[in-house]
Short mmCIF file of N, CA and C in Angstrom, two decimals:
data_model
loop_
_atom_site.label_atom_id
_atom_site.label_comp_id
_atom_site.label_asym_id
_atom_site.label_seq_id
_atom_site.Cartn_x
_atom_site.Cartn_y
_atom_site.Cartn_z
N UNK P 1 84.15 108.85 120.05
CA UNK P 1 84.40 107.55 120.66
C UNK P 1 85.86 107.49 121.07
N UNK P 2 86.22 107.20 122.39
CA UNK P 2 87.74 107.14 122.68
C UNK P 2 87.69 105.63 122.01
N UNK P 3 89.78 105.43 122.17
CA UNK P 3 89.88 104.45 121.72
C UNK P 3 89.97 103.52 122.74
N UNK P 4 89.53 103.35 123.71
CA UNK P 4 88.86 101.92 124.06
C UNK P 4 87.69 101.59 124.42
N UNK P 5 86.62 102.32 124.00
CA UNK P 5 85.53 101.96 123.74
C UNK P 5 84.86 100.74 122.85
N UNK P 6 84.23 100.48 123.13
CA UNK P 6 83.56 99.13 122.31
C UNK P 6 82.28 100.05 121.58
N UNK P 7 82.49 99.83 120.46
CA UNK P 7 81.56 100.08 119.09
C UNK P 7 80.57 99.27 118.97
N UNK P 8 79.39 99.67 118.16
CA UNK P 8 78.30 98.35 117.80
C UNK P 8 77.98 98.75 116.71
N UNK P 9 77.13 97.79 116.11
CA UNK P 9 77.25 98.02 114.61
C UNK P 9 75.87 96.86 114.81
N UNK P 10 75.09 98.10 114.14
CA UNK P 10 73.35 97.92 113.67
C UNK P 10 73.30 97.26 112.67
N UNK P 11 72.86 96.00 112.52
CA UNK P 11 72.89 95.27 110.98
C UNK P 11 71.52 94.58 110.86
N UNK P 12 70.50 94.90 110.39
CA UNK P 12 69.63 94.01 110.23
C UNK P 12 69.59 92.55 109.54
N UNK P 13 68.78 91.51 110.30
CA UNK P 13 69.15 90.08 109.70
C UNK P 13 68.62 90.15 108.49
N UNK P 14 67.49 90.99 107.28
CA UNK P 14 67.85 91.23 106.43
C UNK P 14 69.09 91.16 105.63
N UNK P 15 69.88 92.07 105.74
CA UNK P 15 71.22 92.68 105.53
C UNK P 15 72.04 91.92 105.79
N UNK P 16 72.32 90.88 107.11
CA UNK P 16 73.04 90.58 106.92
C UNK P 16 72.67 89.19 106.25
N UNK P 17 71.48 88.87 105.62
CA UNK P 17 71.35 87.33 104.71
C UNK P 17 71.73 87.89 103.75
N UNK P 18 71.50 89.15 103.01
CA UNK P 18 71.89 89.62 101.72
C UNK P 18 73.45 90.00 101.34
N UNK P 19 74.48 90.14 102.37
CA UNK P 19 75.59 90.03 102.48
C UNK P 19 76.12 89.22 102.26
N UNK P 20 75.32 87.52 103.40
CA UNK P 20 76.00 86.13 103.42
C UNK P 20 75.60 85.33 101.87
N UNK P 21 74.15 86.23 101.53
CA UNK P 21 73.97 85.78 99.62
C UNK P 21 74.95 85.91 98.70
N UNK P 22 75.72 87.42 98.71
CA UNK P 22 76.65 87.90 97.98
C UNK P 22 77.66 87.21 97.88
N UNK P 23 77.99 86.75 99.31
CA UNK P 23 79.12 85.90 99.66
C UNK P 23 79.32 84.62 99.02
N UNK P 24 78.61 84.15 99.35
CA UNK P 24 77.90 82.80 98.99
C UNK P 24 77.98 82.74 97.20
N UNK P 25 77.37 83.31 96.37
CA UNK P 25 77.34 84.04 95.01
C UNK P 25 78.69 83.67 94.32
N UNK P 26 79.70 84.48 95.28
CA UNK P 26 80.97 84.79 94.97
C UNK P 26 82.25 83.98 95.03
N UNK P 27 81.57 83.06 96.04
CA UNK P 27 82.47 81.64 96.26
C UNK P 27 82.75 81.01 94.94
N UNK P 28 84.48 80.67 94.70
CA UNK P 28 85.35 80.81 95.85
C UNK P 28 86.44 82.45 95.99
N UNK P 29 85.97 83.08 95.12
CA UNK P 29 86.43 84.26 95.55
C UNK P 29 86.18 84.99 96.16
N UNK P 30 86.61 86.69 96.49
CA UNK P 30 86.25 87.24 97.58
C UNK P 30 84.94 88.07 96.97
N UNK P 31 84.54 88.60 98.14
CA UNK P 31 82.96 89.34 97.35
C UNK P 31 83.35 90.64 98.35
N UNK P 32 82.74 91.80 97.50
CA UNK P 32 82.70 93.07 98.46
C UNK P 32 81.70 93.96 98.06
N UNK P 33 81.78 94.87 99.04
CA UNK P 33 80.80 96.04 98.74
C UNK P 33 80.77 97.08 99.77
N UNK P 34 79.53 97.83 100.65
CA UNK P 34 79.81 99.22 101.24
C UNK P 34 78.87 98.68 102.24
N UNK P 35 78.63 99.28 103.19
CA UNK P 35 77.63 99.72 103.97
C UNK P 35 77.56 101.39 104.64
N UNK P 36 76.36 101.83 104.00
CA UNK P 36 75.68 103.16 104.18
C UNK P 36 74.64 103.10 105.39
N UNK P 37 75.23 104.65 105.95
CA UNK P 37 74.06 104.39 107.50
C UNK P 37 74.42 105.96 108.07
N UNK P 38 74.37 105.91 109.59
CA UNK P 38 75.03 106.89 110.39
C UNK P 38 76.01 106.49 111.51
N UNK P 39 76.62 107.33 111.90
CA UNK P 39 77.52 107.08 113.15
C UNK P 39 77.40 107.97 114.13
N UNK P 40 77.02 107.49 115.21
CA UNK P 40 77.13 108.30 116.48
C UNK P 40 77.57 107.90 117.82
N UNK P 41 78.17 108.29 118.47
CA UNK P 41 78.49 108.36 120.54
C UNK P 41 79.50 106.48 120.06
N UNK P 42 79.65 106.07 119.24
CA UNK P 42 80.38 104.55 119.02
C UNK P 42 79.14 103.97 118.88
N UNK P 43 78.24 104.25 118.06
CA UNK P 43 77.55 103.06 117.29
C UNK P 43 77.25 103.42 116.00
N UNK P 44 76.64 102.24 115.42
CA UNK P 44 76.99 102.73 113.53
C UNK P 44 75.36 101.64 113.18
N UNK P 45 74.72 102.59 112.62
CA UNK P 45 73.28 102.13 112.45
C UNK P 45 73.62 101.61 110.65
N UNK P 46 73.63 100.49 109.93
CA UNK P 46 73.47 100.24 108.47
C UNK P 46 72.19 100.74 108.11
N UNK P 47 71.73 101.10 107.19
CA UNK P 47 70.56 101.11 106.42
C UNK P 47 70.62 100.73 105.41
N UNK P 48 71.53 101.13 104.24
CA UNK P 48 71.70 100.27 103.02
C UNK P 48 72.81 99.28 103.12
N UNK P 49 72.80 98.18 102.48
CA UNK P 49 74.26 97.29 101.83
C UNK P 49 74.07 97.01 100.64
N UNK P 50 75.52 97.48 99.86
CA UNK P 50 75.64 97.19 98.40
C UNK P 50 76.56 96.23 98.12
N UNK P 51 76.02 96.04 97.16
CA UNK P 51 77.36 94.59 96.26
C UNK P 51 77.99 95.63 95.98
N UNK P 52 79.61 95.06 95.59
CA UNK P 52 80.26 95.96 95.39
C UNK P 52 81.28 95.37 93.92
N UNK P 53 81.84 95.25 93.05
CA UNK P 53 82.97 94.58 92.08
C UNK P 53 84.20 94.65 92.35
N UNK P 54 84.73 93.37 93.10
CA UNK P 54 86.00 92.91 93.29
C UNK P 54 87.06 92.73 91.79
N UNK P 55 88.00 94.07 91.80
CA UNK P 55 88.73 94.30 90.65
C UNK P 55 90.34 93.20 90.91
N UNK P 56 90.19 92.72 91.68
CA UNK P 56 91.37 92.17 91.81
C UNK P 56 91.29 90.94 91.34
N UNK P 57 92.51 90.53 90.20
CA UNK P 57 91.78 89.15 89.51
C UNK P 57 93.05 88.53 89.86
N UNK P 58 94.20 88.81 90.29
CA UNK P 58 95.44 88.09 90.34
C UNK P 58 95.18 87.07 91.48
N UNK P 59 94.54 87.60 92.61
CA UNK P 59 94.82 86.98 93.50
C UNK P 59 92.99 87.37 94.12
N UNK P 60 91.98 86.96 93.88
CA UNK P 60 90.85 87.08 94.00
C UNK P 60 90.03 86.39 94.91
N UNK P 61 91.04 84.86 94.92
CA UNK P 61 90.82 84.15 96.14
C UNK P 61 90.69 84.58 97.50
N UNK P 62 91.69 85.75 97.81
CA UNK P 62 91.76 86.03 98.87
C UNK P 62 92.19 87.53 99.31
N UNK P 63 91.79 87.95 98.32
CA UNK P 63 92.33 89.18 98.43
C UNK P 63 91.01 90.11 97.84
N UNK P 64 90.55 91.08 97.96
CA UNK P 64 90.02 92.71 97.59
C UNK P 64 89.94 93.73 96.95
N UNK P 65 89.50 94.29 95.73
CA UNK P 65 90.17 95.41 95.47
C UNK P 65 88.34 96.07 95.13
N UNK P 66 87.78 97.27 96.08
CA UNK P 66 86.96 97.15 95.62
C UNK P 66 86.76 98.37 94.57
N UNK P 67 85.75 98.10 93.45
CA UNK P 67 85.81 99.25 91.99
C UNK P 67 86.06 100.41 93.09
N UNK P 68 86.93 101.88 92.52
CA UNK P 68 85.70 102.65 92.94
C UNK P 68 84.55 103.70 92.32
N UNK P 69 84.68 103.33 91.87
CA UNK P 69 83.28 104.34 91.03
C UNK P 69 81.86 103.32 91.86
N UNK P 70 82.15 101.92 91.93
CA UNK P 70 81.09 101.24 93.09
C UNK P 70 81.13 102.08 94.18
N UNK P 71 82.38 102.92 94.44
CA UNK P 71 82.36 103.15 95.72
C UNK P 71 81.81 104.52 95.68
N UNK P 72 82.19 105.59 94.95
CA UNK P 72 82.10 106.75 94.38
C UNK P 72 79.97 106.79 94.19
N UNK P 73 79.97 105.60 93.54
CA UNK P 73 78.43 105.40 93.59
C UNK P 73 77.52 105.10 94.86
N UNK P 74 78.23 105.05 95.84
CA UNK P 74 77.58 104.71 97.41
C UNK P 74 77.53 105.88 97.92
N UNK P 75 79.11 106.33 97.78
CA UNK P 75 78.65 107.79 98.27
C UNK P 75 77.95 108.57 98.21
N UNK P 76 78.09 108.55 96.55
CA UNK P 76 76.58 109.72 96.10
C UNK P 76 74.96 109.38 96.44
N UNK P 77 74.86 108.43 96.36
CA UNK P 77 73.36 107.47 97.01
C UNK P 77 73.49 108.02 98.55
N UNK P 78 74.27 107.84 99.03
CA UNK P 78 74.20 107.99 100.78
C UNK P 78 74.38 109.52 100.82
N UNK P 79 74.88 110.19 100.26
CA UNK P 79 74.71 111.84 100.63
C UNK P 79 73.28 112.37 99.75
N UNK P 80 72.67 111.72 98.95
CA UNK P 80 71.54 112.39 98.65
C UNK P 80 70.40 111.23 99.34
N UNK P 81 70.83 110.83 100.15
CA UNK P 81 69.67 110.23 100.94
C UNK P 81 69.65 110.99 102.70
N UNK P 82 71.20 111.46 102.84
CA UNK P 82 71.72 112.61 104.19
C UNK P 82 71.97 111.65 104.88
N UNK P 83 73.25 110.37 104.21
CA UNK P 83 73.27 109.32 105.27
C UNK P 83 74.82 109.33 104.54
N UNK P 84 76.03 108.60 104.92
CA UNK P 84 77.04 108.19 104.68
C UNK P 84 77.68 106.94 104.81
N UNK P 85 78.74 106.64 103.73
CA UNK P 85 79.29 105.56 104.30
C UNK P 85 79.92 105.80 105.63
N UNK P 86 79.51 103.83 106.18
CA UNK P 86 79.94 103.63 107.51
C UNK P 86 81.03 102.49 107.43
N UNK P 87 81.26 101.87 106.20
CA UNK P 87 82.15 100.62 106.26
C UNK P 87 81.85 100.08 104.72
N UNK P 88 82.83 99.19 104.85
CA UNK P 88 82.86 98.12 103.92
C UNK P 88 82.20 96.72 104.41
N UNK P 89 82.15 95.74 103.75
CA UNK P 89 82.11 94.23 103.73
C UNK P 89 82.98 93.77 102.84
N UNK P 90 82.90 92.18 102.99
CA UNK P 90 84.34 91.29 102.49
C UNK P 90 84.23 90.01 103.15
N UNK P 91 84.71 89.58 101.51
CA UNK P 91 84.09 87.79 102.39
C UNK P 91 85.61 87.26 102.59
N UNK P 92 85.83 86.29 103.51
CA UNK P 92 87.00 85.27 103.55
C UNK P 92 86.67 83.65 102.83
N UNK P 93 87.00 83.72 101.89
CA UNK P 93 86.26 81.89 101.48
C UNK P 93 87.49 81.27 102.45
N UNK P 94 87.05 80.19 103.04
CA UNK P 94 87.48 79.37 103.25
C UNK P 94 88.34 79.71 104.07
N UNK P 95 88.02 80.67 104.87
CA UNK P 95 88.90 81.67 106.01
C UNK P 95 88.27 82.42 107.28
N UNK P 96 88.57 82.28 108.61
CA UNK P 96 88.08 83.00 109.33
C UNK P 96 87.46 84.14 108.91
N UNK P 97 86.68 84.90 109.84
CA UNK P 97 85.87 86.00 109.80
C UNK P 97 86.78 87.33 110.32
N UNK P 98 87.90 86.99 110.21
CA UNK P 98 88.75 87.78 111.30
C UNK P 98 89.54 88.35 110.07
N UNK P 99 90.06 89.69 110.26
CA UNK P 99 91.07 90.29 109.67
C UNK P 99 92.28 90.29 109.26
N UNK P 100 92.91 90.04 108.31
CA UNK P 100 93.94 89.97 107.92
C UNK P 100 94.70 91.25 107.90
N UNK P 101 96.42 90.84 107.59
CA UNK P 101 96.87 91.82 107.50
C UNK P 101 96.88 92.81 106.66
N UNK P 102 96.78 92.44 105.29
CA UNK P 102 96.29 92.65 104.50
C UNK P 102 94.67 93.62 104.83
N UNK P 103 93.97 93.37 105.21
CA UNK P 103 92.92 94.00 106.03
C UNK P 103 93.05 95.27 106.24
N UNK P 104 94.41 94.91 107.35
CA UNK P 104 94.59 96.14 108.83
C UNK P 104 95.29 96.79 107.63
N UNK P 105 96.49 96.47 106.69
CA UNK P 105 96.55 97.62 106.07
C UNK P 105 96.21 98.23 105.13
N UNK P 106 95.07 98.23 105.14
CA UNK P 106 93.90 99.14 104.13
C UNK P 106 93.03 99.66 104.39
N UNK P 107 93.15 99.41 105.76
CA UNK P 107 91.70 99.77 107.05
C UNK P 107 91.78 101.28 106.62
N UNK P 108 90.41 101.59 106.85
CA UNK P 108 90.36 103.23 107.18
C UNK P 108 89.98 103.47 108.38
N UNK P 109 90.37 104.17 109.80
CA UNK P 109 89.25 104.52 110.48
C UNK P 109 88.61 105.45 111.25
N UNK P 110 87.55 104.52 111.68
CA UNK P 110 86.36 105.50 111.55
C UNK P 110 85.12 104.50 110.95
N UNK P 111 85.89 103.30 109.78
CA UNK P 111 84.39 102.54 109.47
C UNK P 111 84.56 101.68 110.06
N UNK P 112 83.18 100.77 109.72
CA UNK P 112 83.03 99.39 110.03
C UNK P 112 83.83 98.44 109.35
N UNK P 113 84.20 97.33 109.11
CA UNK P 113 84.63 96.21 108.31
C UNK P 113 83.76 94.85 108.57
N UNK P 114 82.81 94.60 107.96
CA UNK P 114 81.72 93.92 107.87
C UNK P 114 83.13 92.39 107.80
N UNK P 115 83.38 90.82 108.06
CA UNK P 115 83.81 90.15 107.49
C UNK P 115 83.08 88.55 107.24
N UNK P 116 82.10 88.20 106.34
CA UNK P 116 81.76 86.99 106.68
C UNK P 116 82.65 86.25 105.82
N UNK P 117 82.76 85.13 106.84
CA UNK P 117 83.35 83.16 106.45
C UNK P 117 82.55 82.46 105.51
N UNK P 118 82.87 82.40 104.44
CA UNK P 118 82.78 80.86 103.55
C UNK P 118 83.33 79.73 103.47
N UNK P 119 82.70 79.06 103.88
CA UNK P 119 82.87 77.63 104.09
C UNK P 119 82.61 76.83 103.13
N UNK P 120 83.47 76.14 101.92
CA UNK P 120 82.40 75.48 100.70
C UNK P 120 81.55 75.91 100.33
N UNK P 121 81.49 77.11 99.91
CA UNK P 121 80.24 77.50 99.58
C UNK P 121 79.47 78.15 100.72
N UNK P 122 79.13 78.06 101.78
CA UNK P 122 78.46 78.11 102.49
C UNK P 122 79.00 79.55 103.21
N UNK P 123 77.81 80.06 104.04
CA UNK P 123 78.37 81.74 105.16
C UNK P 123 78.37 80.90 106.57
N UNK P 124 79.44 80.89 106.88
CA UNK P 124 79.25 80.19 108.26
C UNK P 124 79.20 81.20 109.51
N UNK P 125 80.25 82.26 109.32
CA UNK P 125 80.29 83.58 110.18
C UNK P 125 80.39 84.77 109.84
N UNK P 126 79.51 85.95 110.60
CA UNK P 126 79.91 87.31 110.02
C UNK P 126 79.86 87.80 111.01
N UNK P 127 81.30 89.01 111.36
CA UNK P 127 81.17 89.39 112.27
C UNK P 127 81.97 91.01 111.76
N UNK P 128 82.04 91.86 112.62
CA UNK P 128 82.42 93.55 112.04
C UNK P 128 83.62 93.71 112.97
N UNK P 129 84.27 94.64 112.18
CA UNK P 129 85.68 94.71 113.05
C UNK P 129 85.83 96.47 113.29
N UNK P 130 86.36 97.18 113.74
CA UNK P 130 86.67 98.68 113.52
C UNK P 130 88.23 99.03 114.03
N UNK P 131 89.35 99.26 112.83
CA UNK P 131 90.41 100.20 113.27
C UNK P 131 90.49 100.84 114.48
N UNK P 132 91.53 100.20 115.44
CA UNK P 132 91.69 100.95 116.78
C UNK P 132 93.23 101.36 116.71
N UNK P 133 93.62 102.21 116.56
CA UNK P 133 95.19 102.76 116.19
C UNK P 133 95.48 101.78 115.27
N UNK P 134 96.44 101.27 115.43
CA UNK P 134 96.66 99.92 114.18
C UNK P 134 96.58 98.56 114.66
N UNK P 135 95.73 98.79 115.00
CA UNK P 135 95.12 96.91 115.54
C UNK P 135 93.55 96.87 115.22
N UNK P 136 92.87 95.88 114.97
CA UNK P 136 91.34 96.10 114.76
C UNK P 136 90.76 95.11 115.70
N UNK P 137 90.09 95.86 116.90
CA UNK P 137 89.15 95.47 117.29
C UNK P 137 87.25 95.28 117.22
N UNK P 138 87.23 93.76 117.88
CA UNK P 138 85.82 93.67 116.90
C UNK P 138 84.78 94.49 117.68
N UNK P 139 83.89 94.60 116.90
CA UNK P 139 82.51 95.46 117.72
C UNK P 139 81.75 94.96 118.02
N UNK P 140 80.61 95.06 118.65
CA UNK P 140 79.57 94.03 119.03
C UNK P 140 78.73 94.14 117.52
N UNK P 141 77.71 93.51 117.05
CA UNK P 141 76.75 93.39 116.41
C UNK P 141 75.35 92.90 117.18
N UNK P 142 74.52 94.11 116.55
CA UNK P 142 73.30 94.13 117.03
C UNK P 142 72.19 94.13 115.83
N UNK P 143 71.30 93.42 116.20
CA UNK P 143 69.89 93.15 114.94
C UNK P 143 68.76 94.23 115.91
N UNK P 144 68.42 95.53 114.86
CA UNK P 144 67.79 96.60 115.24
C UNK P 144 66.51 96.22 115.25
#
């Protein structure tokens, strides 16, 4: 994929209610986890999404830290299924769906960044972002 291509990112409305559940769950802190799939030509198919354990307790409100042995455990699930991680997820309570800086600098890329909005409780938006040099542009989202 050059870098100005526009990416898409396969999410079934499954997946993504079970994301905006997690979210929702987790309010008012942040919630995280993985998404496992494939990547090809700039699109990124999900097949699994996992909860993930937000280790960060100082600042939990708004901030991330996800386990990794959660993460270490996705991997191994997604390579003995012949699939890989494609991204993370991450909720914002009470915060746009949009990336922080904080975000951009922890981004890896190459994945997705799943981000849904909590609103009181509530998932109001989810939308995916992907690392473009050091800026993150969003990708489209598509229901397969």
């Amino acid at each position: 994929m050059n870098g100005n291509a526009l990416s898409v990112l396969y999410l079934s409305a499954a997946d993504r209610a079970r994301i905006a559940g997690w979210a929702e769950q987790g309010y008012p802190l942040e919630s995280c986890g993985v998404l496992i799939g494939r990547q090809e030509d700039g699109r990124c198919w999900v097949q699994e999404v996992r909860l993930g354990r937000n280790l960060n307790r100082e600042r939990a409100h708004d901030r991330y830290e996800l386990a990794p042995e959660d993460l270490l455990a996705a991997d191994q699930a997604a390579s003995a299924a012949g699939l890989e991680i494609v991204g993370i997820w991450h909720s914002h309570p009470d915060h746009p769906a949009r990336p922080s800086e904080t975000d951009r600098a922890h981004a890896w890329s190459g994945w997705s960044y799943v981000i849904v909005a909590v609103e009181r409780g509530r998932a109001v938006d989810l939308r995916s972002w992907r690392l473009q040099g050091e800026t993150f542009a969003e990708e489209e989202l598509w229901q397969p």
